[in-house]
Amino acid sequence: MKNILVIARRELRHYFTTPTGWLALCAFLVVTGFLFVLEVRWFALESMDIAYNPYREPLDLGAHLLAPFYGEISLIMLMICPALSMRLFAEDRRQRSFELLLTSPVSTIEIVLGKYLGGMSFAGLMVLATGHYALLLIWVGEPDLGVLAGAYLNMLLLTAAFMAVGLLTSAMTENQVVALVLALMGLLLFWALAAVGMIGSGPWAEALSEASLFTHAEPLGRGVLRLRDLAYYGSFIGFFLFATHQRVESMRWG
Amino acid sequence: MIKVEDLSRRYGEHLAVRDVNFEVARGEVVGFLGPNGAGKTTTMRILAGSLGATSGRALVDGLDVAEHPRKVKRRLGYLPEHPPVYANMTVGDYLRFAASIKGVDEPAAAVTATLKRVGLEGMQGRIVSHLSKGFQQRVGLAQALVHDPDVLVLDEPTSGLDPAQRKEIRDLIRELADGERTVILSTHVLPEVEDICERVIIIEQGRIVAEDTIDALASLQRRIRLQVGRPDLTLEQAIREIPGVQRVEALAGGRYVIDADGDLRAAVARIAAPADLLELQGREKLEDAYLRLTKRTTGDANWSADQEDPA
């Protein structure tokens, strides 16, 4: 356990000692800030329109502002996470420092979990850095706190899933760009699988859509906590961490 | 202290190490010699636990590396060919990290002591990638030493360094080898081995071709190097007629290489004296033994500039 934390701390520090981490954080806050303004403006204009239109239902802060806004942040995380995770193994192997980990008294599980935890900590910090938008909303309005909590839990779980995929692709190659592209392609695929269920029908379409991250992220984003979604996240992350472990082991034996 | 039994390692179709057996006693300093691609690094990586063996086993102090990786790694320091450093960390941060994952109880104290030992005091705050190759090598060595291991495995610790740096690292290794510590180092700089090691293991195409003390290896075959001021054919003929001489090779500049089956230095000197004897060297050099054992052409085994060590 201590070894995991030692490795995780080094990985986390790396993001703060290189410009990449700060750059990602800045870009992320600028884009989310822009989206926040857009969403709030749209919500305010619509609400005004509804105030003068007796035939329209009033908007719900949770469904019409929180869910779409945090859904957009999740998509941005989908694109940023591969850039955060790409270096975890690839850079270590390219600059040969990985040999230090391999010849230290730590297990492969500890290496994998340490790197995952380090990358995940930074990605999680990014998600939590959007907290001021939530505080603003609580200050000026009365958002459903359950939906808000659900949205944050959902974003953290999604980020954890994104980072798990990125961890595996980073372990597959010494080239960070290849790791980035592979992770991005994989994640977009897992995201878009939900569309199969919307277009087609039958057991195959249903199975594919059940495998999609989007299918399981959407309910929690609305504040609906279902056990099956949590189980999905758990097995998704578990699968990719296990695959990473096998990949790292194969470096020793392959 | 180190025991390797029937060790083999296969990379796909290629057998990099085949049935290698050797032992190293506690406190011994052993040189691992062989051409590039002979399997030195593979063997060392298996010992250090970063590579698995296809068959056979490696034991450190009676513990199988594959079965007790943690215990073995805690007692073994490994310096790979490329120092395993994180380029954008400071020396101090990097070594504290290395000490922590190697299970050192008080990383800060261990780091201070190690930095002093490898001559990096005052470099704690420097970024590793800003250091010269020689200093990066020291950082790599510090990483291998920070947990005060009983066994040191060093893969070409002096490669890529200039002669002065090479001498510094060599002095450092000799210092580290003092006492109880067991050291295996690979190199292809032969004078270095003669300088530091008590025993050598020569490996070629994944097999051990010789394993002995340097003196024993060097005296396997008597080779005399001779240089005279006035070389002529009668001299060569006269040398050939000395009983015990097997081969005489005449080289440019009045130099001769003579292979014999005994110590013929006195006899050769007598015959060569009238022809203005300039130089006579009796003992076969390690490099001759090495070249012979790894089946390289002998001839005039003058080393190229890159292998000659003026330091």
Coordinates of C-alpha atoms in Angstrom, one line a residue:
Chain A
M1 CA 0.0 0.0 0.0
K2 CA 2.8 2.4 0.9
N3 CA 4.5 1.6 -2.4
I4 CA 1.3 2.5 -4.3
L5 CA 1.2 5.9 -2.6
V6 CA 4.9 6.5 -3.2
I7 CA 4.5 5.8 -6.9
A8 CA 1.2 7.8 -7.1
R9 CA 2.8 10.8 -5.4
R10 CA 5.6 10.9 -7.9
E11 CA 3.2 10.7 -10.8
L12 CA 1.0 13.4 -9.4
R13 CA 3.9 15.7 -8.8
H14 CA 5.0 15.2 -12.4
Y15 CA 1.8 17.0 -13.6
F16 CA 2.6 20.0 -11.5
T17 CA 6.3 20.2 -12.3
T18 CA 5.9 20.2 -16.0
P19 CA 3.9 22.7 -18.1
T20 CA 1.7 20.0 -19.5
G21 CA -0.4 19.6 -16.4
W22 CA -0.8 23.3 -15.8
L23 CA -1.6 23.8 -19.5
A24 CA -4.3 21.1 -19.5
L25 CA -5.8 22.6 -16.3
C26 CA -5.9 26.1 -17.7
A27 CA -7.4 25.1 -21.0
F28 CA -9.9 23.0 -19.2
L29 CA -11.1 25.8 -17.0
V30 CA -11.3 28.3 -19.9
V31 CA -13.4 25.9 -22.0
T32 CA -15.7 24.9 -19.1
G33 CA -16.1 28.5 -18.0
F34 CA -17.1 29.4 -21.6
L35 CA -19.6 26.5 -21.6
F36 CA -21.0 27.5 -18.2
V37 CA -21.7 31.0 -19.4
L38 CA -23.4 29.6 -22.6
E39 CA -25.5 27.2 -20.7
V40 CA -26.6 29.7 -18.0
R41 CA -27.4 32.3 -20.7
W42 CA -29.5 29.8 -22.6
F43 CA -31.3 28.8 -19.4
A44 CA -32.0 32.4 -18.4
L45 CA -33.3 33.4 -21.9
E46 CA -35.5 30.3 -22.1
S47 CA -36.8 30.9 -18.5
M48 CA -37.7 34.5 -19.5
D49 CA -39.6 33.3 -22.5
I50 CA -41.4 30.7 -20.5
A51 CA -42.4 33.4 -17.9
Y52 CA -44.4 35.1 -20.7
N53 CA -45.7 31.9 -22.3
P54 CA -48.4 30.2 -20.3
Y55 CA -48.3 27.1 -22.5
R56 CA -44.7 26.1 -21.7
E57 CA -43.6 24.1 -18.7
P58 CA -41.1 25.8 -16.4
L59 CA -37.5 24.6 -16.8
D60 CA -35.9 22.3 -14.3
L61 CA -32.5 23.5 -13.1
G62 CA -31.3 19.9 -12.7
A63 CA -32.5 18.5 -16.0
H64 CA -32.0 21.6 -18.2
L65 CA -28.8 23.1 -16.8
L66 CA -26.9 20.7 -14.6
A67 CA -27.3 17.6 -16.7
P68 CA -26.3 19.1 -20.0
F69 CA -23.5 21.2 -18.5
Y70 CA -21.9 18.4 -16.6
G71 CA -22.5 16.1 -19.6
E72 CA -20.4 18.5 -21.7
I73 CA -17.6 18.5 -19.1
S74 CA -17.6 14.7 -19.2
L75 CA -17.0 14.8 -22.9
I76 CA -14.2 17.3 -22.5
M77 CA -12.7 15.0 -19.9
L78 CA -13.0 12.2 -22.4
M79 CA -10.7 14.1 -24.7
I80 CA -8.3 15.4 -22.0
C81 CA -7.8 12.1 -20.0
P82 CA -5.9 10.3 -22.8
A83 CA -3.5 13.3 -22.8
L84 CA -3.0 12.9 -19.1
S85 CA -2.6 9.2 -19.1
M86 CA -0.4 8.8 -22.2
R87 CA 2.8 9.3 -20.4
L88 CA 2.2 7.1 -17.4
F89 CA 4.0 4.0 -18.8
A90 CA 5.1 5.2 -22.2
E91 CA 7.4 7.9 -21.0
D92 CA 8.8 5.8 -18.2
R93 CA 9.7 3.1 -20.7
R94 CA 11.1 5.4 -23.3
Q95 CA 13.5 7.1 -20.9
R96 CA 14.4 3.7 -19.4
S97 CA 13.4 4.8 -15.9
F98 CA 10.9 2.0 -15.9
E99 CA 13.9 -0.3 -15.1
L100 CA 14.0 1.3 -11.6
L101 CA 10.5 0.2 -10.9
L102 CA 11.0 -3.3 -12.3
T103 CA 14.1 -3.8 -10.1
S104 CA 12.7 -2.4 -7.0
P105 CA 10.9 -4.5 -4.3
V106 CA 7.4 -3.6 -5.6
S107 CA 4.9 -5.8 -7.3
T108 CA 3.4 -5.2 -10.7
I109 CA 0.0 -4.6 -9.0
E110 CA 1.6 -1.8 -7.0
I111 CA 3.2 -0.3 -10.0
V112 CA -0.1 -0.4 -12.0
L113 CA -2.2 0.9 -9.1
G114 CA 0.3 3.6 -8.2
K115 CA 0.5 5.0 -11.7
Y116 CA -3.3 4.8 -12.0
L117 CA -3.9 6.5 -8.7
G118 CA -1.4 9.2 -9.6
G119 CA -2.9 10.0 -13.0
M120 CA -6.4 9.6 -11.5
S121 CA -5.7 12.1 -8.7
F122 CA -4.8 14.8 -11.2
A123 CA -7.8 14.1 -13.4
G124 CA -10.0 14.0 -10.3
L125 CA -8.6 17.4 -9.2
M126 CA -9.5 18.8 -12.6
V127 CA -13.1 17.6 -12.2
L128 CA -13.2 19.1 -8.7
A129 CA -11.8 22.3 -10.0
T130 CA -15.2 22.9 -11.7
G131 CA -16.7 23.1 -8.2
H132 CA -17.0 26.9 -8.3
Y133 CA -19.7 26.6 -11.0
A134 CA -21.7 24.4 -8.6
L135 CA -21.1 26.9 -5.8
L136 CA -22.2 29.8 -8.0
L137 CA -25.4 27.9 -8.8
I138 CA -26.1 27.2 -5.2
W139 CA -25.6 30.8 -4.4
V140 CA -27.9 32.3 -7.0
G141 CA -30.4 29.5 -7.4
E142 CA -31.7 26.3 -5.7
P143 CA -30.3 23.4 -7.7
D144 CA -31.3 19.9 -6.6
L145 CA -28.3 18.9 -4.4
G146 CA -29.0 15.2 -5.2
V147 CA -28.6 15.8 -8.9
L148 CA -25.5 17.9 -8.3
A149 CA -23.9 15.2 -6.2
G150 CA -24.9 12.6 -8.8
A151 CA -23.3 14.7 -11.5
Y152 CA -20.0 14.9 -9.6
L153 CA -20.0 11.2 -8.7
N154 CA -20.7 10.5 -12.4
M155 CA -17.9 12.7 -13.6
L156 CA -15.4 11.1 -11.2
L157 CA -16.5 7.6 -12.2
L158 CA -16.3 8.5 -15.9
T159 CA -12.9 10.0 -15.4
A160 CA -11.7 6.9 -13.6
A161 CA -12.9 4.8 -16.6
F162 CA -11.2 7.1 -19.1
M163 CA -7.9 7.0 -17.2
A164 CA -8.1 3.2 -17.0
V165 CA -8.3 2.9 -20.7
G166 CA -5.5 5.4 -21.1
L167 CA -3.4 3.5 -18.7
L168 CA -3.6 0.4 -20.8
T169 CA -2.8 2.1 -24.1
S170 CA 0.1 3.8 -22.4
A171 CA 1.5 0.4 -21.3
M172 CA 1.1 -0.9 -24.9
T173 CA 3.6 1.4 -26.6
E174 CA 6.7 3.5 -25.8
N175 CA 5.2 6.2 -28.1
Q176 CA 3.1 8.7 -26.2
V177 CA 1.3 9.9 -29.3
V178 CA 0.3 6.4 -30.2
A179 CA -1.0 5.8 -26.7
L180 CA -3.0 9.0 -26.9
V181 CA -4.6 8.2 -30.2
L182 CA -5.4 4.6 -29.2
A183 CA -7.0 5.7 -26.0
L184 CA -9.0 8.4 -27.7
M185 CA -10.3 6.0 -30.3
G186 CA -11.1 3.4 -27.7
L187 CA -13.0 5.9 -25.6
L188 CA -15.0 7.4 -28.5
L189 CA -15.9 3.8 -29.5
F190 CA -17.1 3.0 -26.0
W191 CA -19.0 6.2 -25.8
A192 CA -20.7 5.9 -29.2
L193 CA -21.7 2.2 -28.8
A194 CA -24.9 3.6 -27.2
A195 CA -25.9 4.7 -30.6
V196 CA -26.2 1.1 -31.8
G197 CA -29.0 0.6 -29.3
M198 CA -30.7 3.7 -30.5
I199 CA -30.6 2.7 -34.2
G200 CA -30.8 -1.1 -34.2
S201 CA -32.8 -3.6 -32.1
G202 CA -32.4 -7.1 -30.9
P203 CA -30.1 -8.8 -28.4
W204 CA -26.9 -7.7 -30.1
A205 CA -27.8 -4.1 -30.3
E206 CA -28.8 -4.2 -26.7
A207 CA -25.7 -5.9 -25.6
L208 CA -23.5 -3.4 -27.4
S209 CA -25.4 -0.5 -26.1
E210 CA -25.1 -1.9 -22.6
A211 CA -21.3 -2.0 -23.0
S212 CA -21.3 1.8 -23.8
L213 CA -20.0 4.2 -21.2
F214 CA -22.7 6.7 -22.3
T215 CA -25.6 4.3 -21.5
H216 CA -24.4 4.1 -17.9
A217 CA -23.3 7.7 -17.5
E218 CA -26.5 9.2 -18.6
P219 CA -28.9 8.2 -15.7
L220 CA -26.4 9.2 -13.0
G221 CA -25.9 12.5 -14.8
R222 CA -29.6 13.1 -14.2
G223 CA -29.3 12.2 -10.6
V224 CA -30.5 8.6 -10.9
L225 CA -28.2 6.3 -9.0
R226 CA -28.6 2.7 -10.2
L227 CA -26.6 -0.3 -8.8
R228 CA -26.1 -1.7 -12.3
D229 CA -24.3 1.5 -13.4
L230 CA -22.0 1.3 -10.5
A231 CA -21.3 -2.3 -11.2
Y232 CA -20.6 -1.4 -14.8
Y233 CA -18.1 1.2 -13.8
G234 CA -16.5 -1.1 -11.4
S235 CA -16.1 -3.9 -13.9
F236 CA -15.0 -1.6 -16.7
I237 CA -12.2 -0.1 -14.6
G238 CA -11.3 -3.4 -13.1
F239 CA -11.0 -5.0 -16.6
F240 CA -8.7 -2.3 -17.9
L241 CA -6.5 -2.3 -14.8
F242 CA -6.2 -6.1 -15.0
A243 CA -5.4 -5.9 -18.7
T244 CA -2.7 -3.3 -17.9
H245 CA -1.3 -5.6 -15.2
Q246 CA -1.1 -8.5 -17.7
R247 CA 0.6 -6.2 -20.2
V248 CA 3.3 -5.1 -17.7
E249 CA 3.9 -8.7 -16.6
S250 CA 4.3 -9.7 -20.2
M251 CA 7.1 -7.1 -20.5
R252 CA 9.0 -9.2 -18.0
W253 CA 8.2 -12.6 -19.6
G254 CA 7.4 -11.9 -23.2
Chain B
M1 CA 26.2 -15.3 -2.8
I2 CA 25.1 -15.5 -6.4
K3 CA 24.3 -18.7 -8.1
V4 CA 23.0 -19.1 -11.6
E5 CA 21.8 -22.6 -12.6
D6 CA 21.1 -23.7 -16.2
L7 CA 19.7 -20.2 -17.0
S8 CA 18.2 -19.7 -20.5
R9 CA 16.3 -16.9 -22.0
R10 CA 14.6 -16.9 -25.3
Y11 CA 13.3 -13.9 -27.2
G12 CA 10.9 -15.4 -29.7
E13 CA 13.1 -17.7 -31.9
H14 CA 16.3 -16.2 -30.6
L15 CA 18.1 -17.9 -27.7
A16 CA 19.9 -15.0 -26.0
V17 CA 21.2 -17.0 -23.0
R18 CA 21.6 -20.7 -23.1
D19 CA 22.3 -23.0 -20.1
V20 CA 24.4 -20.5 -18.2
N21 CA 25.9 -21.7 -14.9
F22 CA 28.1 -19.7 -12.6
E23 CA 28.6 -18.8 -9.0
V24 CA 30.0 -15.7 -7.3
A25 CA 31.1 -15.9 -3.7
R26 CA 30.4 -13.2 -1.1
G27 CA 32.7 -10.2 -1.4
E28 CA 33.9 -11.2 -4.8
V29 CA 34.2 -8.8 -7.7
V30 CA 33.5 -10.5 -11.0
G31 CA 33.8 -9.1 -14.5
F32 CA 31.3 -10.2 -17.1
L33 CA 32.9 -10.0 -20.5
G34 CA 31.7 -10.6 -24.0
P35 CA 31.0 -9.0 -27.3
N36 CA 27.8 -6.9 -27.7
G37 CA 24.8 -9.1 -27.9
A38 CA 26.4 -12.0 -26.1
G39 CA 23.8 -12.1 -23.4
K40 CA 25.4 -10.1 -20.7
T41 CA 22.6 -7.7 -20.2
T42 CA 19.9 -10.4 -20.4
T43 CA 21.7 -12.4 -17.6
M44 CA 22.1 -9.3 -15.5
R45 CA 18.5 -8.3 -15.9
I46 CA 17.3 -11.7 -14.9
L47 CA 19.5 -11.5 -11.8
A48 CA 18.0 -8.1 -11.0
G49 CA 14.5 -9.4 -11.5
S50 CA 13.4 -7.1 -14.3
L51 CA 13.3 -10.0 -16.8
G52 CA 12.0 -13.5 -16.4
A53 CA 14.1 -16.6 -17.3
T54 CA 12.8 -19.0 -19.9
S55 CA 14.3 -21.9 -17.9
G56 CA 16.7 -22.4 -15.1
R57 CA 17.0 -20.1 -12.1
A58 CA 19.0 -17.4 -10.5
L59 CA 19.7 -17.4 -6.8
V60 CA 20.9 -14.5 -4.6
D61 CA 22.0 -15.7 -1.2
G62 CA 20.0 -18.9 -1.6
L63 CA 16.8 -17.1 -2.6
D64 CA 15.3 -17.7 -6.1
V65 CA 14.8 -14.3 -7.8
A66 CA 11.6 -15.5 -9.5
E67 CA 10.1 -16.8 -6.3
H68 CA 11.2 -14.2 -3.8
P69 CA 11.5 -11.0 -5.9
R70 CA 10.9 -8.6 -3.1
K71 CA 13.5 -10.1 -0.7
V72 CA 16.1 -10.4 -3.5
K73 CA 15.5 -6.9 -4.8
R74 CA 15.8 -5.4 -1.3
R75 CA 19.3 -6.7 -1.2
L76 CA 20.4 -6.1 -4.7
G77 CA 21.3 -2.9 -6.5
Y78 CA 21.2 -2.8 -10.2
L79 CA 22.6 -0.2 -12.6
P80 CA 21.3 -0.8 -16.1
E81 CA 23.3 0.3 -19.2
H82 CA 21.2 3.5 -19.4
P83 CA 20.8 5.0 -16.0
P84 CA 17.1 4.6 -15.0
V85 CA 16.6 8.3 -14.1
Y86 CA 13.6 10.5 -14.4
A87 CA 15.0 13.4 -16.5
N88 CA 12.9 16.2 -15.1
M89 CA 13.2 15.4 -11.4
T90 CA 15.8 16.9 -9.2
V91 CA 18.6 14.6 -8.0
G92 CA 17.3 14.7 -4.4
D93 CA 13.7 14.0 -5.3
Y94 CA 14.7 11.2 -7.6
L95 CA 16.8 9.5 -5.0
R96 CA 14.3 10.0 -2.2
F97 CA 11.8 8.3 -4.6
A98 CA 14.2 5.5 -5.3
A99 CA 14.9 5.0 -1.6
S100 CA 11.2 5.0 -0.7
I101 CA 10.2 2.3 -3.2
K102 CA 13.2 0.3 -2.2
G103 CA 11.9 0.2 1.3
V104 CA 14.5 2.3 3.0
D105 CA 13.2 3.3 6.5
E106 CA 14.7 6.8 6.5
P107 CA 15.0 7.9 2.9
A108 CA 16.3 11.4 3.6
A109 CA 19.3 10.1 5.6
A110 CA 20.0 7.3 3.2
V111 CA 20.0 9.8 0.3
T112 CA 22.4 12.2 2.0
A113 CA 24.8 9.4 2.8
T114 CA 24.6 8.0 -0.8
L115 CA 25.1 11.3 -2.4
K116 CA 28.2 11.8 -0.4
R117 CA 29.4 8.3 -1.3
V118 CA 29.1 8.8 -5.1
G119 CA 30.4 12.4 -4.9
L120 CA 27.2 14.2 -5.6
E121 CA 27.1 16.4 -2.5
G122 CA 25.5 19.7 -3.1
M123 CA 23.7 18.4 -6.3
Q124 CA 20.4 17.6 -4.6
G125 CA 18.6 20.5 -6.2
R126 CA 19.9 20.0 -9.7
I127 CA 17.6 18.7 -12.4
V128 CA 18.8 15.3 -13.7
S129 CA 18.6 16.1 -17.4
H130 CA 20.8 19.2 -16.8
L131 CA 23.7 17.0 -15.6
S132 CA 26.5 15.6 -17.7
K133 CA 26.6 12.0 -18.7
G134 CA 29.1 11.2 -16.0
F135 CA 27.0 12.8 -13.3
Q136 CA 23.9 11.1 -14.6
Q137 CA 25.8 7.8 -14.3
R138 CA 26.6 8.7 -10.7
V139 CA 22.9 9.3 -10.1
G140 CA 22.2 5.9 -11.6
L141 CA 24.8 4.4 -9.3
A142 CA 23.4 6.2 -6.3
Q143 CA 20.0 4.7 -7.2
A144 CA 21.6 1.2 -7.1
L145 CA 23.3 2.0 -3.7
V146 CA 20.7 3.9 -1.8
H147 CA 19.3 0.8 0.0
D148 CA 22.8 -0.3 0.9
P149 CA 22.6 -3.7 -1.0
D150 CA 24.8 -6.7 -0.4
V151 CA 25.0 -7.4 -4.1
L152 CA 25.7 -4.9 -6.9
V153 CA 25.0 -5.6 -10.5
L154 CA 26.5 -3.0 -12.8
D155 CA 25.8 -3.2 -16.6
E156 CA 28.6 -1.3 -18.4
P157 CA 29.0 1.3 -15.7
T158 CA 31.6 3.3 -17.6
S159 CA 30.2 3.2 -21.1
G160 CA 30.0 6.5 -22.8
L161 CA 32.1 8.3 -20.3
D162 CA 35.4 10.2 -21.0
P163 CA 38.6 8.7 -19.6
A164 CA 38.6 10.9 -16.5
Q165 CA 35.0 10.1 -15.7
R166 CA 35.8 6.5 -16.4
K167 CA 38.6 6.5 -13.8
E168 CA 36.4 8.2 -11.3
I169 CA 33.6 5.6 -11.6
R170 CA 36.2 2.8 -11.6
D171 CA 37.7 4.1 -8.4
L172 CA 34.2 4.4 -6.9
I173 CA 33.4 0.8 -7.8
R174 CA 36.7 -0.4 -6.3
E175 CA 35.8 1.5 -3.1
L176 CA 32.3 0.0 -3.1
A177 CA 33.6 -3.5 -3.6
D178 CA 35.6 -3.2 -0.4
G179 CA 34.5 -5.7 2.3
E180 CA 31.5 -7.8 2.1
R181 CA 29.8 -6.4 -0.9
T182 CA 29.5 -8.7 -4.0
V183 CA 29.9 -7.0 -7.3
I184 CA 29.2 -8.2 -10.9
L185 CA 30.0 -5.8 -13.6
S186 CA 29.9 -6.1 -17.3
T187 CA 32.1 -4.2 -19.6
H188 CA 34.0 -4.4 -22.8
V189 CA 36.8 -2.2 -21.6
L190 CA 39.3 -4.9 -20.8
P191 CA 41.9 -2.9 -18.9
E192 CA 39.1 -2.0 -16.6
V193 CA 38.4 -5.6 -15.7
E194 CA 42.1 -6.3 -15.0
D195 CA 42.0 -3.2 -12.8
I196 CA 38.9 -4.0 -10.7
C197 CA 38.0 -7.7 -10.9
E198 CA 39.4 -10.7 -9.3
R199 CA 37.7 -13.1 -11.7
V200 CA 36.1 -13.0 -15.1
I201 CA 33.3 -14.8 -16.8
I202 CA 33.5 -14.6 -20.6
I203 CA 30.3 -15.1 -22.4
E204 CA 29.8 -15.6 -26.1
Q205 CA 26.6 -16.1 -28.0
G206 CA 24.7 -16.8 -24.8
R207 CA 27.2 -19.4 -23.5
I208 CA 30.0 -19.2 -21.0
V209 CA 33.2 -19.9 -22.8
A210 CA 35.6 -19.3 -19.9
E211 CA 35.5 -18.6 -16.2
D212 CA 38.6 -18.1 -14.2
T213 CA 40.9 -15.7 -12.4
I214 CA 42.5 -13.1 -14.6
D215 CA 46.0 -14.6 -14.0
A216 CA 44.9 -18.1 -14.9
L217 CA 43.2 -16.9 -18.1
A218 CA 46.1 -14.9 -19.1
S219 CA 48.6 -17.7 -18.6
L220 CA 46.6 -20.3 -20.5
Q221 CA 48.8 -19.7 -23.4
R222 CA 52.2 -18.1 -23.3
R223 CA 52.4 -15.3 -25.7
I224 CA 55.5 -13.2 -26.1
R225 CA 55.6 -9.8 -27.7
L226 CA 58.9 -8.7 -29.0
Q227 CA 60.3 -5.6 -30.7
V228 CA 63.8 -5.4 -32.1
G229 CA 65.6 -2.5 -33.7
R230 CA 67.0 -4.5 -36.7
P231 CA 64.5 -7.2 -37.8
D232 CA 65.6 -9.8 -40.4
L233 CA 64.5 -13.2 -41.6
T234 CA 67.3 -15.0 -39.8
L235 CA 66.1 -13.7 -36.5
E236 CA 62.6 -15.0 -37.3
Q237 CA 64.0 -18.3 -38.3
A238 CA 66.1 -18.5 -35.1
I239 CA 63.1 -17.9 -33.0
R240 CA 61.1 -20.5 -34.8
E241 CA 63.8 -23.1 -34.0
I242 CA 63.6 -22.5 -30.2
P243 CA 62.1 -25.7 -28.8
G244 CA 58.5 -25.0 -27.6
V245 CA 57.7 -22.3 -30.0
Q246 CA 54.5 -22.9 -31.9
R247 CA 54.0 -19.9 -34.0
V248 CA 55.8 -16.7 -34.9
E249 CA 54.2 -13.8 -36.5
A250 CA 56.2 -11.0 -37.9
L251 CA 54.6 -7.6 -37.8
A252 CA 55.6 -4.2 -39.1
G253 CA 58.2 -2.1 -37.2
G254 CA 60.3 -5.1 -36.1
R255 CA 57.6 -6.5 -33.9
Y256 CA 56.9 -10.2 -33.4
V257 CA 54.2 -12.1 -31.7
I258 CA 55.3 -15.5 -30.5
D259 CA 53.1 -18.3 -29.1
A260 CA 54.8 -20.9 -27.1
D261 CA 53.8 -23.7 -24.7
G262 CA 56.1 -22.6 -21.9
D263 CA 58.0 -19.6 -20.5
L264 CA 60.5 -18.9 -23.2
R265 CA 61.2 -15.3 -22.4
A266 CA 64.9 -15.9 -21.5
A267 CA 65.6 -18.0 -24.7
V268 CA 63.9 -15.4 -26.9
A269 CA 65.8 -12.6 -25.2
R270 CA 69.1 -14.2 -25.8
I271 CA 68.4 -14.7 -29.5
A272 CA 66.9 -11.2 -30.0
A273 CA 69.7 -9.3 -28.1
P274 CA 72.1 -9.1 -31.1
A275 CA 69.3 -7.7 -33.2
D276 CA 68.9 -4.7 -30.8
L277 CA 66.2 -6.0 -28.5
L278 CA 63.9 -3.0 -27.7
E279 CA 60.9 -4.6 -25.9
L280 CA 59.9 -8.0 -24.6
Q281 CA 56.5 -8.7 -23.0
G282 CA 56.0 -12.1 -21.5
R283 CA 52.5 -12.5 -20.2
E284 CA 49.5 -12.9 -22.4
K285 CA 47.2 -10.0 -21.9
L286 CA 43.7 -10.5 -20.9
E287 CA 42.7 -9.1 -24.2
D288 CA 44.5 -11.9 -26.0
A289 CA 42.7 -14.5 -24.0
Y290 CA 39.5 -12.7 -24.6
L291 CA 39.9 -12.5 -28.3
R292 CA 41.0 -16.1 -28.5
L293 CA 38.1 -17.3 -26.4
T294 CA 35.5 -15.3 -28.2
K295 CA 37.0 -16.5 -31.5
R296 CA 38.0 -13.1 -32.8
T297 CA 41.0 -12.7 -35.0
T298 CA 44.1 -12.2 -33.0
G299 CA 46.9 -10.7 -35.0
D300 CA 48.3 -7.6 -33.5
A301 CA 45.9 -7.1 -30.7
N302 CA 46.5 -3.4 -30.3
W303 CA 43.4 -1.9 -29.0
S304 CA 41.6 0.8 -30.9
A305 CA 41.6 4.2 -29.4
D306 CA 38.1 3.7 -27.9
Q307 CA 39.2 0.8 -25.8
E308 CA 42.6 2.0 -24.9
D309 CA 42.5 3.6 -21.5
P310 CA 45.1 6.3 -20.8
A311 CA 43.8 7.0 -17.3

